[in-house]
mmCIF file of C-alpha atoms in Angstrom:
data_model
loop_
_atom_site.group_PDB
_atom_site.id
_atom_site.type_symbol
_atom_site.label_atom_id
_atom_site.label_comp_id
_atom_site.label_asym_id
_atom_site.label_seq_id
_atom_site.Cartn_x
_atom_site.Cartn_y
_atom_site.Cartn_z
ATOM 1 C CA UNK A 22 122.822 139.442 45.195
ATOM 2 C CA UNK A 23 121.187 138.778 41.573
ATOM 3 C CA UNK A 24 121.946 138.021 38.287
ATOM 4 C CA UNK A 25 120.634 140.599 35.760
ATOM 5 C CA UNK A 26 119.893 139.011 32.236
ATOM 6 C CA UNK A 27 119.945 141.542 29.280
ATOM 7 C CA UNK A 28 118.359 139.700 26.319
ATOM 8 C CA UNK A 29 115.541 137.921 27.825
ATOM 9 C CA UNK A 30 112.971 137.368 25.056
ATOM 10 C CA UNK A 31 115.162 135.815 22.422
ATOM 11 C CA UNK A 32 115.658 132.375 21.208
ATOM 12 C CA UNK A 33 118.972 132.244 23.548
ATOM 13 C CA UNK A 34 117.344 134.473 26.481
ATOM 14 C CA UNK A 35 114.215 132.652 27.172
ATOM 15 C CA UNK A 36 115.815 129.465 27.427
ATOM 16 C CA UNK A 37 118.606 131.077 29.742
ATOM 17 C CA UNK A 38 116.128 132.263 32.097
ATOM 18 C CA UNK A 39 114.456 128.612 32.056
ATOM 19 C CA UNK A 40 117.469 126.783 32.864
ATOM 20 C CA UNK A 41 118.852 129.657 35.208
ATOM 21 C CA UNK A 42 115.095 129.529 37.602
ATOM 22 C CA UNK A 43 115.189 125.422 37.332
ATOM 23 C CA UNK A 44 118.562 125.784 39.378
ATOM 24 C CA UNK A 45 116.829 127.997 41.956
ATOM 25 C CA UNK A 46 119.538 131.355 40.775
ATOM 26 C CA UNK A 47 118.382 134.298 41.793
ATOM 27 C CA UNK A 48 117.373 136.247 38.348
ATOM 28 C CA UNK A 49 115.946 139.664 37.129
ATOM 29 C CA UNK A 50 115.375 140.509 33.744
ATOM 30 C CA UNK A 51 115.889 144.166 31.510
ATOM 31 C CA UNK A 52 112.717 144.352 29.274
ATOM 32 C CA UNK A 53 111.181 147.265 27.259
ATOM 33 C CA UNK A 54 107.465 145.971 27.747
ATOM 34 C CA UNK A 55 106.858 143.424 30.697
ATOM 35 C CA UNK A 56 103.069 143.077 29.923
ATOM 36 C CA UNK A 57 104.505 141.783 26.668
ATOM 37 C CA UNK A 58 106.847 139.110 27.979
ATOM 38 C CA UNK A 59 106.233 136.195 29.912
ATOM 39 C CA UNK A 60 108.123 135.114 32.724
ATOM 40 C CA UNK A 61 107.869 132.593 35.388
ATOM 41 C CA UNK A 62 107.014 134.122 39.119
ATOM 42 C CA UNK A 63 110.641 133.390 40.269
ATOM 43 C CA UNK A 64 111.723 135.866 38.310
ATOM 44 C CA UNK A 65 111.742 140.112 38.919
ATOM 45 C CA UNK A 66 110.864 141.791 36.284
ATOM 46 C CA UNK A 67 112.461 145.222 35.422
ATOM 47 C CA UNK A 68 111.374 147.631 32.906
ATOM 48 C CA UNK A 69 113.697 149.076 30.611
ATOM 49 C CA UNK A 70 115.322 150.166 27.518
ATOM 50 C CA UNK A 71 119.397 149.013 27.118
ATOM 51 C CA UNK A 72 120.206 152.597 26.106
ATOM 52 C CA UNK A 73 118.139 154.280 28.804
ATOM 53 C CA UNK A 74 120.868 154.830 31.923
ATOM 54 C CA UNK A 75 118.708 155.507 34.647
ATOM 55 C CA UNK A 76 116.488 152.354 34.112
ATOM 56 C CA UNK A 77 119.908 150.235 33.691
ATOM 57 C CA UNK A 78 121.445 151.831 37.125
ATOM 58 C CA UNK A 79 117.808 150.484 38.409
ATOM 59 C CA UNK A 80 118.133 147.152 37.487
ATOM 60 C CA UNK A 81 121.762 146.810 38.539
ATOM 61 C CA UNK A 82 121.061 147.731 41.725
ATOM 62 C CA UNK A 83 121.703 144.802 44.191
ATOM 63 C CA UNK A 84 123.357 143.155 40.960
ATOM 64 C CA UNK A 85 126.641 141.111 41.479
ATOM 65 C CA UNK A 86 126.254 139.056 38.110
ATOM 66 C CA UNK A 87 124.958 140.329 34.241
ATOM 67 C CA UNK A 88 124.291 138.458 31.406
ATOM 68 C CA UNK A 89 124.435 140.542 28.229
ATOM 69 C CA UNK A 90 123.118 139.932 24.984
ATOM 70 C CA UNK A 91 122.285 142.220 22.384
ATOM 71 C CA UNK A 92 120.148 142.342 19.363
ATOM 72 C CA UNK A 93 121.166 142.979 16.185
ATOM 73 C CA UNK A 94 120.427 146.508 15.306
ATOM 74 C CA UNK A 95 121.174 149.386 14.034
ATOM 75 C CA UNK A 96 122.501 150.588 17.261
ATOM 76 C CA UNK A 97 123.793 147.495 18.956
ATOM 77 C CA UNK A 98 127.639 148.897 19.466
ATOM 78 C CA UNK A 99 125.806 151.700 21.612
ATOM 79 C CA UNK A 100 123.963 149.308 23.554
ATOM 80 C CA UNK A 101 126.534 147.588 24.639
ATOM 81 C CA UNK A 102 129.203 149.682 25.063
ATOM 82 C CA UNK A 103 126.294 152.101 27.415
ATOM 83 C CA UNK A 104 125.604 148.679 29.784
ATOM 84 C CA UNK A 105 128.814 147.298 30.103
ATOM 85 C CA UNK A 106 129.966 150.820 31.280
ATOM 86 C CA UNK A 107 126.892 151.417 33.378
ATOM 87 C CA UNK A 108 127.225 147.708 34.869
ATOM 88 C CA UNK A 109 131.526 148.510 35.587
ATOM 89 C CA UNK A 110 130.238 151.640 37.157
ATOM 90 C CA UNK A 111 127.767 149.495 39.463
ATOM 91 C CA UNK A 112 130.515 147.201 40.534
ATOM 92 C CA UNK A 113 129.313 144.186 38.547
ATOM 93 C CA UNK A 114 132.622 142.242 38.241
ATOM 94 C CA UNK A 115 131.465 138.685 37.058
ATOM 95 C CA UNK A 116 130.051 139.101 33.015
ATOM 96 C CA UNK A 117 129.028 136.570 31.050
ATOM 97 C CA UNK A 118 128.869 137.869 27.142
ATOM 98 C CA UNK A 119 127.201 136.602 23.912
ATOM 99 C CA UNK A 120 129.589 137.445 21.013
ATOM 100 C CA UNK A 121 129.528 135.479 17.800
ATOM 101 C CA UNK A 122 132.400 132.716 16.478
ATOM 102 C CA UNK A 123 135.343 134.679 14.849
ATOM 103 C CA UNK A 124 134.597 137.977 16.294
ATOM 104 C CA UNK A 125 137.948 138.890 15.728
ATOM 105 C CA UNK A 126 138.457 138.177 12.185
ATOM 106 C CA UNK A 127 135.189 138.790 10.415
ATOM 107 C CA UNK A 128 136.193 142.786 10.820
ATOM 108 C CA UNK A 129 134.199 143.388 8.161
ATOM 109 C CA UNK A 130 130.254 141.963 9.156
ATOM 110 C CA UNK A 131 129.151 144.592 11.526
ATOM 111 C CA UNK A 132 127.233 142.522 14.344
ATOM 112 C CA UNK A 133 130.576 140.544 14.196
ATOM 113 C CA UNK A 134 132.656 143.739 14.706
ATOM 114 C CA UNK A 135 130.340 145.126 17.616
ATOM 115 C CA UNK A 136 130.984 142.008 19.027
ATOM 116 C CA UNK A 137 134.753 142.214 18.653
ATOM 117 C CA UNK A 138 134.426 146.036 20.109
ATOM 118 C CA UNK A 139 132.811 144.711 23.573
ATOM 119 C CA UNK A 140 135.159 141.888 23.951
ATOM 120 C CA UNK A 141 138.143 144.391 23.595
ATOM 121 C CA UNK A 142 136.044 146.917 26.236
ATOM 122 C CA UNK A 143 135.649 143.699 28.700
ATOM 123 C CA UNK A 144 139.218 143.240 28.399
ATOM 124 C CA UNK A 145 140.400 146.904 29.388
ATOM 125 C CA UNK A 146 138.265 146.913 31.958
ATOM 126 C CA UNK A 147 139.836 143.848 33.349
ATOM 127 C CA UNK A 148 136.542 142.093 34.647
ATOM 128 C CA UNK A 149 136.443 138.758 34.963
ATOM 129 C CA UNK A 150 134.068 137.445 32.102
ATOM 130 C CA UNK A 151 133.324 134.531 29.957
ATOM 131 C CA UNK A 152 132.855 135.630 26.580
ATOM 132 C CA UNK A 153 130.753 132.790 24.557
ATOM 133 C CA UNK A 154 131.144 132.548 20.344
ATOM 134 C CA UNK A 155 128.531 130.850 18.924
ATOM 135 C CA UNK A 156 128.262 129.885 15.730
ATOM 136 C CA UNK A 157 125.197 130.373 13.235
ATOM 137 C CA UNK A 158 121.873 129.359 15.475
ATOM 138 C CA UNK A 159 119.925 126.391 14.195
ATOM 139 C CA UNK A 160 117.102 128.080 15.415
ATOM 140 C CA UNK A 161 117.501 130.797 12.393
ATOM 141 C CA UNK A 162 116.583 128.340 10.047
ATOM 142 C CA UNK A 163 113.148 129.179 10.968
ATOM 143 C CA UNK A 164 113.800 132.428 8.649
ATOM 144 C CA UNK A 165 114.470 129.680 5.412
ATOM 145 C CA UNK A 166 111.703 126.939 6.289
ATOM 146 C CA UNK A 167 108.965 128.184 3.759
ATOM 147 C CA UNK A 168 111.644 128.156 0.722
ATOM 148 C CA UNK A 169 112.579 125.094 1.471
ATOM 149 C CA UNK A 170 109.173 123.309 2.184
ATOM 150 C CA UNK A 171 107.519 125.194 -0.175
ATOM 151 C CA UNK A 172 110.569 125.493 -3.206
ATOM 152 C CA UNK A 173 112.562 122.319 -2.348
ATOM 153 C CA UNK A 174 115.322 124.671 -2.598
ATOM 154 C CA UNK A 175 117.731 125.229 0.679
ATOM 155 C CA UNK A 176 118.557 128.955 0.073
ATOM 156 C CA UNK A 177 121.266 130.196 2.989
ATOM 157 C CA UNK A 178 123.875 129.956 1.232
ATOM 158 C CA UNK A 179 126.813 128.490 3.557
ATOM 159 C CA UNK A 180 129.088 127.121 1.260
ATOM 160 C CA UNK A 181 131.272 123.968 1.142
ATOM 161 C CA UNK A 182 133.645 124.572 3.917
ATOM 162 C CA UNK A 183 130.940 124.057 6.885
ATOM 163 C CA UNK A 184 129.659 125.258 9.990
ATOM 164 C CA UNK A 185 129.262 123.557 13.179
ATOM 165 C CA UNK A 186 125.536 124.856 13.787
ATOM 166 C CA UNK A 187 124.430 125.330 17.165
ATOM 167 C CA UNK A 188 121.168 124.988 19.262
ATOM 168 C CA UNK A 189 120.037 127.581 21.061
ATOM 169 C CA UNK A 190 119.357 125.614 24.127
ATOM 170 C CA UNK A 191 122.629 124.403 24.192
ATOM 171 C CA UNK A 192 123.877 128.299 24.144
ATOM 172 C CA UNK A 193 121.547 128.904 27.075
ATOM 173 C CA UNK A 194 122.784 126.111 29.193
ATOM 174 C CA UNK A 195 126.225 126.688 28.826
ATOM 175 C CA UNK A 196 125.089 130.695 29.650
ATOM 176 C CA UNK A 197 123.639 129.141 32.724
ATOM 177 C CA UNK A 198 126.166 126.723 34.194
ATOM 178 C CA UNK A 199 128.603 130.334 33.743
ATOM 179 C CA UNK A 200 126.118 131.967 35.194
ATOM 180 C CA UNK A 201 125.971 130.201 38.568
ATOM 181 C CA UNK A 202 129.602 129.669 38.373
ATOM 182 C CA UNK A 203 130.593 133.345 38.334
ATOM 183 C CA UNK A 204 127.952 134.337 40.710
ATOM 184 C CA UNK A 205 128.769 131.457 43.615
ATOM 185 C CA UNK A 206 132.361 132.211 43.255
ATOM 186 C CA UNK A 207 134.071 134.181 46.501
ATOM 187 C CA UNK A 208 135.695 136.524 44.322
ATOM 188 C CA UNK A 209 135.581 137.192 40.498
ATOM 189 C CA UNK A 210 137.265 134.561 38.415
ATOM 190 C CA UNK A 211 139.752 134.857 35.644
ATOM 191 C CA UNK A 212 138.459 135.694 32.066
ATOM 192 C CA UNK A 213 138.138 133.074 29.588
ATOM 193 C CA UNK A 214 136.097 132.492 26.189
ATOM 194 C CA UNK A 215 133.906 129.369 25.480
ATOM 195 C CA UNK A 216 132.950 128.718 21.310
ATOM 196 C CA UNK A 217 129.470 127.159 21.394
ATOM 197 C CA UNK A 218 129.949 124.653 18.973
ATOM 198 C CA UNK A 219 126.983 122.279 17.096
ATOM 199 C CA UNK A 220 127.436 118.415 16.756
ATOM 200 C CA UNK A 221 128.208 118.650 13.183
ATOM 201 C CA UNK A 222 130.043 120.983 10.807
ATOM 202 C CA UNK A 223 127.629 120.986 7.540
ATOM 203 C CA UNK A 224 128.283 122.180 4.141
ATOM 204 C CA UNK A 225 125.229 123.581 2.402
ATOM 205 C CA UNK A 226 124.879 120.547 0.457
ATOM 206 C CA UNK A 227 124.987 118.687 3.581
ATOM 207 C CA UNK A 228 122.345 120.735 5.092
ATOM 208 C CA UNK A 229 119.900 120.312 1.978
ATOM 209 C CA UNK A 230 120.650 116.070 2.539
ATOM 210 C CA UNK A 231 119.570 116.545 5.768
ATOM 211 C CA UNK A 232 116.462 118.294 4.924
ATOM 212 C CA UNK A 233 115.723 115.403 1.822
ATOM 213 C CA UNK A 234 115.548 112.803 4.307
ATOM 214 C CA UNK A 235 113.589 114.621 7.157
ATOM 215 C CA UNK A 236 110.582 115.287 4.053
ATOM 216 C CA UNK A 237 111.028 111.995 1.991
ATOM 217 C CA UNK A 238 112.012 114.273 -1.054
ATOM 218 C CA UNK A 239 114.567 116.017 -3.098
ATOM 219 C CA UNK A 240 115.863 119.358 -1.592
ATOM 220 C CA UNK A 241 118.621 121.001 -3.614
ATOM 221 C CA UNK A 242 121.360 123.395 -2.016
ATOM 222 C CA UNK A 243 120.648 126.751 -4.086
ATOM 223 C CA UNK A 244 124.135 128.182 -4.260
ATOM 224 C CA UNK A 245 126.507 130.251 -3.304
ATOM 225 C CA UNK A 246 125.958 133.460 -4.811
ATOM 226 C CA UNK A 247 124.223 135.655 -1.927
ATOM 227 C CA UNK A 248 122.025 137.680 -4.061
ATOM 228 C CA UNK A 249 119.095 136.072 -4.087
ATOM 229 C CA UNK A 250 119.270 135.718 -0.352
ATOM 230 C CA UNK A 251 120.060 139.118 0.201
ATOM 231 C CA UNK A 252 117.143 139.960 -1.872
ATOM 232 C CA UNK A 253 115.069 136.858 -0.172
ATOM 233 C CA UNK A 254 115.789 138.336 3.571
ATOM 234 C CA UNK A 255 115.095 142.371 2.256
ATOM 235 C CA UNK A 256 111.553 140.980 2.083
ATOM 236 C CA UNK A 257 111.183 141.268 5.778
ATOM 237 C CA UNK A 258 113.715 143.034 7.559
ATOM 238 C CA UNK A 259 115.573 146.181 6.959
ATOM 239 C CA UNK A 260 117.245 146.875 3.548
ATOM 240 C CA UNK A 261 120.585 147.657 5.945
ATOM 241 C CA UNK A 262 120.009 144.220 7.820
ATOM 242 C CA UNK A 263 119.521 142.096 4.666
ATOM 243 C CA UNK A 264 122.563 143.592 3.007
ATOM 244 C CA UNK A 265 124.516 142.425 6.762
ATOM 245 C CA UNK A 266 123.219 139.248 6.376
ATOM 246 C CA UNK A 267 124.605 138.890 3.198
ATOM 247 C CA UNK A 268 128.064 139.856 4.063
ATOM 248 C CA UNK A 269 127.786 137.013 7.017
ATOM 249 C CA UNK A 270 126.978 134.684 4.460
ATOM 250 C CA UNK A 271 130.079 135.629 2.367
ATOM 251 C CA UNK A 272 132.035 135.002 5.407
ATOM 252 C CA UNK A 273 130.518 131.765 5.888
ATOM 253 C CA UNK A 274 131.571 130.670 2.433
ATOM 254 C CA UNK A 275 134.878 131.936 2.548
ATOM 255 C CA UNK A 276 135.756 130.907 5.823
ATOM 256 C CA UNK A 277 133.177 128.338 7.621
ATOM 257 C CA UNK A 278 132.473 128.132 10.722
ATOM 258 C CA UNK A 279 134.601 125.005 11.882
ATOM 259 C CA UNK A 280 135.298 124.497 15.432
ATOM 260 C CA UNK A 281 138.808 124.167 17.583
ATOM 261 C CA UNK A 282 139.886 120.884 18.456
ATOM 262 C CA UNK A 283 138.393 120.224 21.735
ATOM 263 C CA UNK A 284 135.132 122.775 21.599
ATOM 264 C CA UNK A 285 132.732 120.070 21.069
ATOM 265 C CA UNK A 286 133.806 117.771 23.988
ATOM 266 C CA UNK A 287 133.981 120.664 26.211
ATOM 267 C CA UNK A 288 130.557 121.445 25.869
ATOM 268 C CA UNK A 289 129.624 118.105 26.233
ATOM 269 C CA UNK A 290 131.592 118.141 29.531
ATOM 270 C CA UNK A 291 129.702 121.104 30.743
ATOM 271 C CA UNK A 292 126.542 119.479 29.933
ATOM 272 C CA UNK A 293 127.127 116.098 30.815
ATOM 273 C CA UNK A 294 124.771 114.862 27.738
ATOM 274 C CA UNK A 295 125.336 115.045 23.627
ATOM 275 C CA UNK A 296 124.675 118.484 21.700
ATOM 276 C CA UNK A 297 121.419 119.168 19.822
ATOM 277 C CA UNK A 298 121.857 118.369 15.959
ATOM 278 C CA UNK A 299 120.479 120.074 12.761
ATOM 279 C CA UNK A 300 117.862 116.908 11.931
ATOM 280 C CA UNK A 301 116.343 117.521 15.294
ATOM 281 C CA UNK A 302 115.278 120.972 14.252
ATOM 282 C CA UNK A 303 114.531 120.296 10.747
ATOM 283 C CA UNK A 304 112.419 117.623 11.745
ATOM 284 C CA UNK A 305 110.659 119.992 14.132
ATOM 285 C CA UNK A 306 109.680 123.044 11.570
ATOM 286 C CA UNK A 307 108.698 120.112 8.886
ATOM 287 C CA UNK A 308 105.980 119.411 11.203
ATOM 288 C CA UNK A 309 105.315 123.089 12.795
#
């Protein structure tokens, strides 16, 4: 039997299928356009669109074990809802989700509510899943290096409670380890839901220290006030998306992002090593 990974080509996904291959799992991937992604030759590649059910039956067949992650779009509830249905249906009984930190009280941010909506669909069903809650990905700082290298300014504006930023690699591994666990078990395990927690939990004044000393120069922490970061992120993605974005950074200045005691030495558990911290990728787009 295989494990079927939704969500292949993202920051998370490609890492997932990395660290899933380098433990010899069995893996096949869901993508829209295989001459466009890049795989290594352990891994089957099956073509397909998350809303389009025949192509999902296809790649569940033989399937004991999904991994599900979906984009954020305009259609992402209906994506989900479609493949964990389609994957019940197939007899897939061992799930491992990506949902976000606080799914169920940020009601209000709609990739945190579509998140919420799977998690209470996983439930009903009764299959045995791990649902993991990250936080805010490191790895999206790529979206605010030019303002800050180029402005001096760090403009996501996070606030002064924190968040415990997390690496992306570190979200793949602990996908992984779940993975394998779920798939090599005799019969499918209880439920149970990981946060993926980073290192730290940084305050955006925090964050713009960080960046000073990685560049040898002032970088100031340009507010709370979303606006110009709505307006800043409507410069490249969809007016809807930008205006979501803001409303996720209203949450994370009301309400941080600040881990449960014990989330950060669990992971480190899992992993057997420390978690990736924020320098680490500042100091890598500084340079990139």
């Amino acid at each position: 039997m295989t494990i079927l990974v939704i969500g292949a080509t993202g920051r998370v996904g490609r890492h997932l299928v990395d660290q899933l291959v380098r433990r010899d799992a069995p893996v096949r991937v869901l993508t829209r356009d295989p001459g466009k992604a890049s795989f290594p030759t352990a891994v089957e590649v099956a073509q397909g669109d998350p809303l389009d059910v025949d192509a999902l039956r296809r790649a569940l067949d033989g399937v004991s074990t999904l991994f599900l992650l979906n984009a954020v779009t305009g259609d992402e509830f209906t994506q989900a809802i479609v493949a964990l249905n389609v994957a019940y249906q197939a007899g897939v009984r061992r799930i491992v989700y990506l949902s976000v930190f606080g799914a169920d009280g940020a009601v209000n941010v709609p990739h945190f509510a579509v998140k919420r909506g799977a998690e209470q669909l996983l439930d009903a069903l009764d299959v045995g899943a791990t649902i993991l809650r990250p936080t805010y990905f490191i790895d999206n700082e790529v979206m605010v290096k030019d303002v800050v290298l180029d402005h001096g300014v760090y403009p996501m504006p996070i606030g002064a409670k924190g968040i415990a930023m997390v690496d992306a690699r570190d979200i793949a591994e602990i996908a992984a380890l779940e993975l394998i666990r779920r798939h090599a078990a005799s019969a499918p395990l209880p439920s149970e839901t990981i946060n993926l927690v980073g290192p730290e939990t940084l305050t955006g004044a925090d964050v713009a220290a960080i960046w000073s000393e990685v560049l040898g120069r002032p970088i100031v922490y340009g507010g709370d006030d979303p606006s110009g970061f709505e307006q800043s992120m409507a410069s490249f993605m969809p007016r809807w998306m930008a205006y979501e974005m803001r409303l996720m950074a209203e949450r994370y200045v009301s309400e941080g992002m600040i881990p449960a005691p014990g989330d950060r030495a669990r992971m480190e558990r899992m992993l057997g090593r420390p978690l990736h911290d924020y320098a680490e990728t500042a100091r890598r787009l500084a340079v990139g």
